[in-house]
Coordinates of C-alpha atoms and ligand atoms in Angstrom, one line a residue:
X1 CA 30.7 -11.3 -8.7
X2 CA 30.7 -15.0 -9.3
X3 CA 27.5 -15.9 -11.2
X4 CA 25.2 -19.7 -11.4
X5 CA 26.6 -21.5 -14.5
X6 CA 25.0 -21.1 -17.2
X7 CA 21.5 -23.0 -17.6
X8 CA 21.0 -23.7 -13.8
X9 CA 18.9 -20.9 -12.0
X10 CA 19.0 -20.0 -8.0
X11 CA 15.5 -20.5 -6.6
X12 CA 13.9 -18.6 -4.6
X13 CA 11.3 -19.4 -1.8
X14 CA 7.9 -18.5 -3.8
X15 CA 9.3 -20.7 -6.6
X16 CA 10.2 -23.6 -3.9
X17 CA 6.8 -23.3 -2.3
X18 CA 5.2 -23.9 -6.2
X19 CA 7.8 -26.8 -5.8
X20 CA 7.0 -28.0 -2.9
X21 CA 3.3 -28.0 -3.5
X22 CA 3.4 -29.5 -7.3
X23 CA 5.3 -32.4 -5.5
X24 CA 3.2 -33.1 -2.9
X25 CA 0.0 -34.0 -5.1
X26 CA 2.5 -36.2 -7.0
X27 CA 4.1 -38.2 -3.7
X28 CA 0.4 -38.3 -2.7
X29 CA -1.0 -39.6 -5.9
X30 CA 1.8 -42.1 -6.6
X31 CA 1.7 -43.1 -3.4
X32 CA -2.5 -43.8 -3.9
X33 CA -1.7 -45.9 -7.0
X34 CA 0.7 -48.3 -4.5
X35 CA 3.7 -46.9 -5.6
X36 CA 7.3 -46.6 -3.0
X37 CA 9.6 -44.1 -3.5
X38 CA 13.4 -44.4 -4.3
X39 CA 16.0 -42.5 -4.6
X40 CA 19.4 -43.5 -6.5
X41 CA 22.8 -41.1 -6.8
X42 CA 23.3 -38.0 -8.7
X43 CA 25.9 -39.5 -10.6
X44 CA 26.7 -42.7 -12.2
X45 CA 29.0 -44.7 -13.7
X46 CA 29.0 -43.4 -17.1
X47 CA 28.2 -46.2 -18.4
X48 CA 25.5 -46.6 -16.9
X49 CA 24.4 -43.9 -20.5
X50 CA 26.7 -45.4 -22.9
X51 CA 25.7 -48.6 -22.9
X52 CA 22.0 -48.1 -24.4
X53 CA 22.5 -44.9 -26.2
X54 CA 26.3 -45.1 -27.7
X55 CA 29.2 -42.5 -27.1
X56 CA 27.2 -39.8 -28.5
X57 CA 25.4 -39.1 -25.5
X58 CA 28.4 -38.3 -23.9
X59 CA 28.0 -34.6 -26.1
X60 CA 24.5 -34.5 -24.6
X61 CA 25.5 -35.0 -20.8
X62 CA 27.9 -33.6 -17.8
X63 CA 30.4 -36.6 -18.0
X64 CA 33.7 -36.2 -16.1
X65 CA 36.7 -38.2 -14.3
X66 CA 37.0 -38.0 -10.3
X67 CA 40.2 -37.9 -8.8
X68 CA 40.5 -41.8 -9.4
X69 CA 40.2 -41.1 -13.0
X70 CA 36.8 -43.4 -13.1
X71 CA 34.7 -42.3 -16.1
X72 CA 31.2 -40.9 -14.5
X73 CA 28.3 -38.6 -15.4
X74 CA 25.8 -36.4 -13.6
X75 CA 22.3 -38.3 -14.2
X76 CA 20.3 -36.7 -17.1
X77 CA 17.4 -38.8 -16.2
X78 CA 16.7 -41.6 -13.7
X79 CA 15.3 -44.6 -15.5
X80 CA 18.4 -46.6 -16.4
X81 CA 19.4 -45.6 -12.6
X82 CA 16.3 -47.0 -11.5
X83 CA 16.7 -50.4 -13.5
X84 CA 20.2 -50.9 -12.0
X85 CA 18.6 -50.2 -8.8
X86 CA 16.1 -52.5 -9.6
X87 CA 18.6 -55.6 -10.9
X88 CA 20.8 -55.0 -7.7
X89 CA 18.1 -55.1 -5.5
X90 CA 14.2 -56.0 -5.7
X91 CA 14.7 -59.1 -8.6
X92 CA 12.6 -61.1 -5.6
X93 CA 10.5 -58.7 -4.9
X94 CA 7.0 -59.2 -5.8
X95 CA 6.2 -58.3 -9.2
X96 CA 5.1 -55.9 -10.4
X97 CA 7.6 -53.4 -9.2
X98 CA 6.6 -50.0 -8.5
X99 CA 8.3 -47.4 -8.2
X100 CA 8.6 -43.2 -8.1
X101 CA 11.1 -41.2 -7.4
X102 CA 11.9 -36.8 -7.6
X103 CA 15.2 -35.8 -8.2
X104 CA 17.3 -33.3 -9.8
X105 CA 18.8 -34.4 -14.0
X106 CA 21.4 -32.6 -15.7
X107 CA 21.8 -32.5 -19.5
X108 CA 24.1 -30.1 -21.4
X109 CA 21.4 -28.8 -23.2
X110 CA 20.7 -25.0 -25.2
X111 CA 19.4 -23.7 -22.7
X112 CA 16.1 -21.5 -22.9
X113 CA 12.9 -20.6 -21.5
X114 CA 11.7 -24.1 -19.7
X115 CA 14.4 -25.4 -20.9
X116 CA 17.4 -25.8 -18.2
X117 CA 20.9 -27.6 -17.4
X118 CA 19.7 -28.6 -14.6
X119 CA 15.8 -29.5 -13.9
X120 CA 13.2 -31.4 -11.3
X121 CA 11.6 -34.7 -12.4
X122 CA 9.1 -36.7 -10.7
X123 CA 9.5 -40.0 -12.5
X124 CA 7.3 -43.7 -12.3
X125 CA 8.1 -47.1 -13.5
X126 CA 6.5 -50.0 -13.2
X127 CA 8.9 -53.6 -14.1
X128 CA 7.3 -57.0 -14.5
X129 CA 3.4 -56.5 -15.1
X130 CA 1.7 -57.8 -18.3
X131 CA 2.1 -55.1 -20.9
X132 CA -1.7 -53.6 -21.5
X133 CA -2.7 -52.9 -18.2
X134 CA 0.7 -51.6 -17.4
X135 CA 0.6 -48.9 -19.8
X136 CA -2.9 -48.1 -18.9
X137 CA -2.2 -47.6 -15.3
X138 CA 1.3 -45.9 -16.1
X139 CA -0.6 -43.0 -18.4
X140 CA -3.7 -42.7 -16.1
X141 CA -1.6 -42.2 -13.0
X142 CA 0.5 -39.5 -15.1
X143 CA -2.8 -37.9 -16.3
X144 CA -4.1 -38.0 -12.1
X145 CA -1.2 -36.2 -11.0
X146 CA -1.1 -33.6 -14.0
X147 CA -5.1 -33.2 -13.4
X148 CA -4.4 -32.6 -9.3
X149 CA -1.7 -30.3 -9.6
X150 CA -4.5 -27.8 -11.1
X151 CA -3.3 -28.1 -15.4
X152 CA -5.8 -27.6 -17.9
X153 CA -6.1 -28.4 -21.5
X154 CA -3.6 -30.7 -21.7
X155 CA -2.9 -32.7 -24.5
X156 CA -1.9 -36.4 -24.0
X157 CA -0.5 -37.9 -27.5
X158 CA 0.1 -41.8 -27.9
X159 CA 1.8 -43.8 -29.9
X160 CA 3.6 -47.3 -30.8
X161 CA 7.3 -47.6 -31.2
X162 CA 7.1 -51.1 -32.6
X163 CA 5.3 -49.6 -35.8
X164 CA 8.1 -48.0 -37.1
X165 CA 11.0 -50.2 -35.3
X166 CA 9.1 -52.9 -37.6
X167 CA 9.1 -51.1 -40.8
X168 CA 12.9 -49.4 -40.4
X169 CA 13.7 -53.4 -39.8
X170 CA 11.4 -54.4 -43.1
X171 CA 13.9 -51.9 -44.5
X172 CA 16.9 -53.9 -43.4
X173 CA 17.9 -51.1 -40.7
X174 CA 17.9 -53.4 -37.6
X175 CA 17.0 -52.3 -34.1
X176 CA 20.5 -51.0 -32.9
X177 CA 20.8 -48.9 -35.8
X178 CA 17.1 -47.1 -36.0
X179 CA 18.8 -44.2 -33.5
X180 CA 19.8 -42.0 -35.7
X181 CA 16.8 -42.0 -37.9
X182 CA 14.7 -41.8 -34.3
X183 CA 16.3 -38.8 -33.4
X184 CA 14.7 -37.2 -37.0
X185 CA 11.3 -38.1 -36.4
X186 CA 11.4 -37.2 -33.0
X187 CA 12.1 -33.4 -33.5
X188 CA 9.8 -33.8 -37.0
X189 CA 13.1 -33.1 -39.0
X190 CA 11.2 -34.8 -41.7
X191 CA 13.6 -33.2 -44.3
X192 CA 16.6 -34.8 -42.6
X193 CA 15.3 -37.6 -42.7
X194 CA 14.7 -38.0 -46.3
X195 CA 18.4 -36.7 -46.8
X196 CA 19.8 -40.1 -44.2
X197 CA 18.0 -42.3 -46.2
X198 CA 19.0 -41.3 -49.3
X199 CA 22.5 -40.7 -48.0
X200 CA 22.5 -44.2 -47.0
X201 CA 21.4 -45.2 -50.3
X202 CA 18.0 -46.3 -48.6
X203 CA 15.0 -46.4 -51.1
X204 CA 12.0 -48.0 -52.3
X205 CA 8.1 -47.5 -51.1
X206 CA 8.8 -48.2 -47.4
X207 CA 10.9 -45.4 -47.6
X208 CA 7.6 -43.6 -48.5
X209 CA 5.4 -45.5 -45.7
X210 CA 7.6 -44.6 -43.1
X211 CA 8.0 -40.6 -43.8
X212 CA 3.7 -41.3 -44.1
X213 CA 3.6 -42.8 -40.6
X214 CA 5.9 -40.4 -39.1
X215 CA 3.3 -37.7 -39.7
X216 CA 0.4 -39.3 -38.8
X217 CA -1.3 -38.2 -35.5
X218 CA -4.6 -36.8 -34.8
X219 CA -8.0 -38.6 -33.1
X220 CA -7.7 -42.2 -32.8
X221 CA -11.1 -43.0 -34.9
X222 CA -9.5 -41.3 -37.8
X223 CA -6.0 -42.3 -37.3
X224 CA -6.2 -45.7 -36.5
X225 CA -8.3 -47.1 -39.3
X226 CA -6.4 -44.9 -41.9
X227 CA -3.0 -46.5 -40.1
X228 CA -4.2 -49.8 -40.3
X229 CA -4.9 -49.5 -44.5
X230 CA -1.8 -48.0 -45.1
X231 CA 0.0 -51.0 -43.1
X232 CA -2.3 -53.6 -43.9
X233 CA 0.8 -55.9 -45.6
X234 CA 2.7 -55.6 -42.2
X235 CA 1.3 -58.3 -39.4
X236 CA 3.6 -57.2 -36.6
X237 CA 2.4 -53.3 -37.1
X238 CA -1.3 -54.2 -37.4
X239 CA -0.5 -55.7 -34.0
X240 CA 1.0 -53.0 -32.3
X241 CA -1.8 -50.5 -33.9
X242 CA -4.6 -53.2 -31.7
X243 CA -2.9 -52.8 -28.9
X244 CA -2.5 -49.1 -29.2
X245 CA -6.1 -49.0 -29.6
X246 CA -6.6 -51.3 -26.6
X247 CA -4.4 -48.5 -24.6
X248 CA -6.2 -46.0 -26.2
X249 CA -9.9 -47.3 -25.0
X250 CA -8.2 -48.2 -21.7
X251 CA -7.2 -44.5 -20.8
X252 CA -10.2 -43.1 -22.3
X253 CA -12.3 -45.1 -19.2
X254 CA -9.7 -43.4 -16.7
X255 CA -10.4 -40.2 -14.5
X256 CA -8.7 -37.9 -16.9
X257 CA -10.9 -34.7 -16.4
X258 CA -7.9 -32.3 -16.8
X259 CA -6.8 -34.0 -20.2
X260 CA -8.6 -31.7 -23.3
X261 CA -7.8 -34.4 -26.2
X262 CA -6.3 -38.2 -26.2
X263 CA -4.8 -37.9 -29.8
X264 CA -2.7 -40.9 -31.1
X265 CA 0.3 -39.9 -32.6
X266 CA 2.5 -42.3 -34.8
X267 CA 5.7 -39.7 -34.8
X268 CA 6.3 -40.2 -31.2
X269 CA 10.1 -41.7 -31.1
X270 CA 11.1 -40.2 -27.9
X271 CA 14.7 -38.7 -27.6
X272 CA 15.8 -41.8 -25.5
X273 CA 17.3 -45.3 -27.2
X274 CA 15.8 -47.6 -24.5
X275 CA 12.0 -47.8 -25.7
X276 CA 9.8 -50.3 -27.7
X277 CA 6.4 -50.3 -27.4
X278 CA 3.5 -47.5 -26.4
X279 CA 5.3 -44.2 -25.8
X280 CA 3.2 -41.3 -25.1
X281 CA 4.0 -37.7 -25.0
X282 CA 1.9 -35.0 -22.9
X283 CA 1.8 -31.3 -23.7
X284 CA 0.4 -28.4 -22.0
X285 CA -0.8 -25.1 -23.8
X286 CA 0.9 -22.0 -23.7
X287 CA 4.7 -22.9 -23.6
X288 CA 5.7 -22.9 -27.1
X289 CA 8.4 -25.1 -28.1
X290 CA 8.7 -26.4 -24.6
X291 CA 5.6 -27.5 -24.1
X292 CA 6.3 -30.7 -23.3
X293 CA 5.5 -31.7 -19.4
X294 CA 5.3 -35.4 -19.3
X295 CA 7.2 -38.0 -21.3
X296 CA 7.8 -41.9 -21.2
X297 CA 7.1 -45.6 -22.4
X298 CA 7.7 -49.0 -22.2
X299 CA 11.0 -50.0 -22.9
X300 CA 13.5 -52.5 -22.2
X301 CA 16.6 -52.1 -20.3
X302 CA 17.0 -55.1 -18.0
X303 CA 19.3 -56.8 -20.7
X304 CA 22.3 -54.5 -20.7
X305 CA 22.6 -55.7 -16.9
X306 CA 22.2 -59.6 -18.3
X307 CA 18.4 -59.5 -16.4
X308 CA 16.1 -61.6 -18.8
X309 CA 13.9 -58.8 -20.6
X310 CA 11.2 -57.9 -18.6
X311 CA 8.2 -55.6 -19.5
X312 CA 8.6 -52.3 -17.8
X313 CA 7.2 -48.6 -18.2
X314 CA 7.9 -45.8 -17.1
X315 CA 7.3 -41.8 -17.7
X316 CA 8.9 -38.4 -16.0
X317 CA 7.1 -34.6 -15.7
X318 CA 9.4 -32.1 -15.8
X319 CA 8.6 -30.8 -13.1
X320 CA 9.6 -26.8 -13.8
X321 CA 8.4 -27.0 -17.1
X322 CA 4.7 -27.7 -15.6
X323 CA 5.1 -25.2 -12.9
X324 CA 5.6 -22.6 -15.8
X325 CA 2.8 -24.0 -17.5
X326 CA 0.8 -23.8 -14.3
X327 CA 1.7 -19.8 -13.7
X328 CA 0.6 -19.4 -17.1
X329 CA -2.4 -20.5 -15.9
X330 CA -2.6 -19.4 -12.8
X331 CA -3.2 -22.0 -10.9
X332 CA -1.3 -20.9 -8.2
X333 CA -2.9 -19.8 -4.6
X334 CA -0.8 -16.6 -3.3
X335 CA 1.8 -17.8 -0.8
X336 CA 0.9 -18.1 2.6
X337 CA 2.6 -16.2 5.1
X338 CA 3.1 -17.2 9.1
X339 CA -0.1 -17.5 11.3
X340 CA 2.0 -15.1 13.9
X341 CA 4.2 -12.3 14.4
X342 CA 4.9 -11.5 17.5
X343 CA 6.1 -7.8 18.5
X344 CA 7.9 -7.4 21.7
X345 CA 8.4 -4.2 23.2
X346 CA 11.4 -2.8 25.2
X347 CA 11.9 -4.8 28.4
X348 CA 9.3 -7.6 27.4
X349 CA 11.3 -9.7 24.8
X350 CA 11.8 -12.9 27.4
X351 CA 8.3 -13.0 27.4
X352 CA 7.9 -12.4 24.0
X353 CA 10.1 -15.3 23.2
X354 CA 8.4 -17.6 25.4
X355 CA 5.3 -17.1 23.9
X356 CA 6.7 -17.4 20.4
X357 CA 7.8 -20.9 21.7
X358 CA 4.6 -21.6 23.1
X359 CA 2.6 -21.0 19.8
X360 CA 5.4 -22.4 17.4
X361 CA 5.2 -25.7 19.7
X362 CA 0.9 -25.8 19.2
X363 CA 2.1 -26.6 15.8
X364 CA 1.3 -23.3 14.1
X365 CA 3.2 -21.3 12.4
X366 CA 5.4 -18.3 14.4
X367 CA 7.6 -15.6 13.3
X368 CA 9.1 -12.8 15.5
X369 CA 10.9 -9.4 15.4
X370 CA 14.4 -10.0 14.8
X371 CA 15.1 -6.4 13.5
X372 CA 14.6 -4.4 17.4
X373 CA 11.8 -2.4 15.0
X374 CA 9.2 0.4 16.2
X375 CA 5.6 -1.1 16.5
X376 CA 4.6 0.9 13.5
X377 CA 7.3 -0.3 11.3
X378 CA 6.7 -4.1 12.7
X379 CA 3.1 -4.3 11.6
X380 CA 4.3 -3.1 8.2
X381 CA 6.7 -5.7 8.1
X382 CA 4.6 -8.1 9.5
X383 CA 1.6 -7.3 6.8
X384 CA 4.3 -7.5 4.0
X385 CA 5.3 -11.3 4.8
X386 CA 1.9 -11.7 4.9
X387 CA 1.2 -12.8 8.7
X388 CA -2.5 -13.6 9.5
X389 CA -2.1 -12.0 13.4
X390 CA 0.1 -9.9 15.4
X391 CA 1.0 -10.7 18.5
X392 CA 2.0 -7.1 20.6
X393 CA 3.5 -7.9 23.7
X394 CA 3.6 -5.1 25.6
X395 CA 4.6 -4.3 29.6
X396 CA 1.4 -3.0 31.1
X397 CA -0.6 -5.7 29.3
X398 CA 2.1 -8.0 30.7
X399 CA 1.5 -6.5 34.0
X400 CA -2.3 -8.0 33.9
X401 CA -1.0 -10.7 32.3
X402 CA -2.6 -10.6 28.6
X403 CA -1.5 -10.0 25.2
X404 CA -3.0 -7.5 22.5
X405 CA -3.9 -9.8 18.8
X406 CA -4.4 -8.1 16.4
X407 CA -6.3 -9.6 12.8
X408 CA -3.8 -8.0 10.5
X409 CA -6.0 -8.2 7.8
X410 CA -9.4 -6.2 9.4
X411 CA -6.8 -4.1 11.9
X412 CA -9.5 -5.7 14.2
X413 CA -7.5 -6.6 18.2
X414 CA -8.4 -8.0 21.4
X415 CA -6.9 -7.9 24.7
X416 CA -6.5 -11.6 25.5
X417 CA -4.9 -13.5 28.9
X418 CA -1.7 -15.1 28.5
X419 CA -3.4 -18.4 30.7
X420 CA -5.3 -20.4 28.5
X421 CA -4.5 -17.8 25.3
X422 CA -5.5 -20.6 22.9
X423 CA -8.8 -21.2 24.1
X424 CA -9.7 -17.1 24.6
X425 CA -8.1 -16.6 20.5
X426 CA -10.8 -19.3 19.6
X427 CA -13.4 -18.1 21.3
X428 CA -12.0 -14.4 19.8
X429 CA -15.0 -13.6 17.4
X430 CA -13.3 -10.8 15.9
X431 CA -15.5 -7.6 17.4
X432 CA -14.8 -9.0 20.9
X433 CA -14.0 -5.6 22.0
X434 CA -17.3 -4.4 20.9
X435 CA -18.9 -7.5 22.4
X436 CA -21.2 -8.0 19.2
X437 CA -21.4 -10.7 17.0
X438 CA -18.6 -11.3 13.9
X439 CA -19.2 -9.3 11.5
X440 CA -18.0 -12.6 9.0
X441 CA -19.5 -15.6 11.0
X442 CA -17.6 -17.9 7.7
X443 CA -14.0 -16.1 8.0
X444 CA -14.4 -16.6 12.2
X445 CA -15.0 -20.4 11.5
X446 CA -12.2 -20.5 9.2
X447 CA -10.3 -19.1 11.7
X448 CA -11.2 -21.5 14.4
X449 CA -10.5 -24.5 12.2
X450 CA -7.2 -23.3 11.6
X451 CA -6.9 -23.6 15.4
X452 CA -7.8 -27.1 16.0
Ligands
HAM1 P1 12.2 -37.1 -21.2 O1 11.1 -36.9 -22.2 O2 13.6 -37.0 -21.7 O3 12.0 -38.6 -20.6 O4 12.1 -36.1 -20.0 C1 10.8 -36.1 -19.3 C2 10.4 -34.6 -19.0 O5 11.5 -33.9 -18.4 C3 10.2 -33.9 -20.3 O6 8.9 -34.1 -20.8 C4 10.3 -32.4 -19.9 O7 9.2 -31.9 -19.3 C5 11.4 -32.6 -18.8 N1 12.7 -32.1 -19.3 C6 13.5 -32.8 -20.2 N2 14.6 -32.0 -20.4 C7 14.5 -30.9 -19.8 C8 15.3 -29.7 -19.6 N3 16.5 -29.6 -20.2 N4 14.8 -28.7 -18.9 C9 13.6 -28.8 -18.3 N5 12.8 -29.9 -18.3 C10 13.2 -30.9 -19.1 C11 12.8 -39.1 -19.6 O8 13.6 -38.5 -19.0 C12 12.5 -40.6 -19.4 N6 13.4 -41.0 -18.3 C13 11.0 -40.8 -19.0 C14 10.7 -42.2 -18.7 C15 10.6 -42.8 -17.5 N7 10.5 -43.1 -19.6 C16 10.3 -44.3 -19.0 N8 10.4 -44.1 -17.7

């Protein structure tokens, strides 16, 4: 049999409804902060990744020639796409811009556990605000949306690019050539990193500094002062380490319930070229080496499409990465099955499908026998998709003109008349039959609400 190619999984509908549900706190909570959505194409030109990054992303991506033989690429994330979008349309729209967007990336990647070909991101930028409160807002509406989806202990870690963009430059390394040595320190390959420094016959105490600062993360009262001794001969990172802890105290004042520990972390180089100044990483417990949810920074981008540079900052949640951290913890309801499911019986099923219609067109949900089962076999059927009611419609209740509903759940049923059937279900108090009061007068309100 054919199979999915490798990395890319087929998901199911328990996995979509997780989906689903994980996106609609973020669309909600962006859309609280003032964000608009967008939505840019699955591929690109493939430029599009070259330009920033070099050639040697192509290894990293899905890049390929249509039948025109134009060089494109599958989208293994969506902020340059966003950018272009931005410098083709919204240059006069009023600043700042902001943005989210959900979409699928693809990246030819190992793949593992949490860590897939293809993958969901919900992504945020924000282009053209003044850089501080950007990055404030930016982390605290990531933290928001990773608090509502349910995540707990997570760990959001900080940190400030231009620190060690300034000292690879002190070093004679200049910006366009730092990637390589990024790439190190952003998987901690602090062996490999000693080895392309001395390979490029890179040496002296900066040498020293920089493999210090890489390492350095932990609380900001105890990193930050030690950070600003060790770099007190360096103006530009004593800068960036104030306005780290101007971030820092910034976030710290946020709603951020669900975050366990704000650490700042001076390693942080991010796997993408395109960033400069606060990146921040978050992680959540539990997932081992891809623990990684959330990811992103300010960075600058609007050159390569000959846009004067303008501040912008962005991050993406994978967004199946943090719904296996969220099984792991889980913070997962049990899925929901219909409201309805309506049995017909031999000679009623007109009947039965106009009912169905009726109650599917009230809004609620309505699912029917399509299988020509016995009735003992449809309330089986009917309990295993997890249907609150079932709806028997049989001929001599017909005949008076009602309808048997049964409460799945407590086997509880009432004989109830087809006119006005709404209004008699809400009024149902589940003992009707006996006549006596609900036995749950909570779970019969629930039920009522669910009605209106
Ligand atoms: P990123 O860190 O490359 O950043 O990806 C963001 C998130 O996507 C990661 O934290 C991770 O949860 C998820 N992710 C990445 N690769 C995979 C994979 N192979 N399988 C599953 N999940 C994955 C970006 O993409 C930037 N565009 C973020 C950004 C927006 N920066 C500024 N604006």
């Amino acid at each position: 049999m054919i199979q999915k190619p490798r990395g890319t999984r087929d998901l199911l509908p328990d996995y979509m409804a997780k989906r689903r549900a994980v996106e609609k706190v973020m669309l909600e909570t962006a859309k609280a902060y003032g964000f608009g959505e967008v939505s840019t194409p699955m591929f690109e030109e493939l430029e599009l990744f070259t330009m920033k990054s070099g050639q040697g992303v192509i290894e990293e991506i899905y890049a390929f020639k249509d039948k025109s033989g134009r060089d494109l690429a599958l989208r293994p994330e969506l902020t340059a796409a966003v950018i272009r979008l931005y410098c083709n349309n919204m240059l006069e729209a009023p600043k700042p811009v902001k943005v989210f967007y959900v979409g699928d990336c693809f990246r030819y990647e190992r793949p593992q556990a949490g860590r897939y070909r293809e993958f969901e991101q919900f992504g945020a930028e924000i282009i053209g605000g003044e850089e501080l409160p950007t990055n404030i807002e930016m982390l605290s509406l990531a933290l928001d949306i990773l608090g509502r989806t349910g995540a707990k202990g997570l760990r959001a870690r900080i940190g400030y690019l231009d620190v060690l963009r300034t000292l690879f430059e002190e070093l004679g390394v200049q910006r366009d050539k730092q990637g390589p040595f990024m790439t190190l320190i952003d998987k901690a390959n602090f062996d490999g990193l000693r080895e392309m420094f001395s390979d490029k016959g890179i040496k002296g105490p900066l040498v020293k500094v920089i493999l210090e600062v890489s390492a350095m993360n932990g609380r900001p009262s105890e990193v930050l002062p030690k950070a600003r001794e060790l770099l007190k001969e360096y103006p530009r990172c004593l800068q960036a380490l104030e306005r780290l802890g101007v971030i820092v105290e910034g976030i710290k004042a946020s709603d951020i319930t669900a975050v366990k520990e704000v650490l700042v972390d001076l390693g942080i180089a991010r796997g993408l070229d395109y960033y400069t100044g606060m990146v921040f990483e978050v992680d959540i417990p539990d997932l081992g080496a891809e623990k990684q949810i959330c990811g992103g920074g300010a960075y600058a981008l609007t050159e390569i499409f000959g846009i004067e540079a303008t501040n912008s900052t962005g991050f993406a949640i994978g967004v199946d990465r943090l719904i296996l951290g969220l099984e792991n913890q889980k913070a997962f309801p049990a899925m929901e099955g219909p409201m309805f499911f309506v049995i017909p019986f031999k000679g009623t099923e007109a009947k039965a499908m106009g009912l169905l219609r009726v109650l599917r067109a009230t809004g609620l949900s309505a699912d029917v026998d399509l299988a020509g089962r016995s009735l003992s076999k449809n309330l089986k059927y009917a309990a295993s998709i997890k249907a609150k009611f079932a709806v028997l419609v049989g001929q001599k209740e017909l005949e008076k003109g009602k309808v048997v509903i049964r409460d799945l759940a407590s086997g509880k049923q009432a004989e109830l008349p087809l006119e006005g059937l709404m209004d008699a279900f809400r009024k149902c108090d589940w003992g009707p039959a006996a006549g006596g009061e609900p036995e749950d007068k909570d779970l019969e309100k629930k039920k009522t609400r669910e009605w209106e």
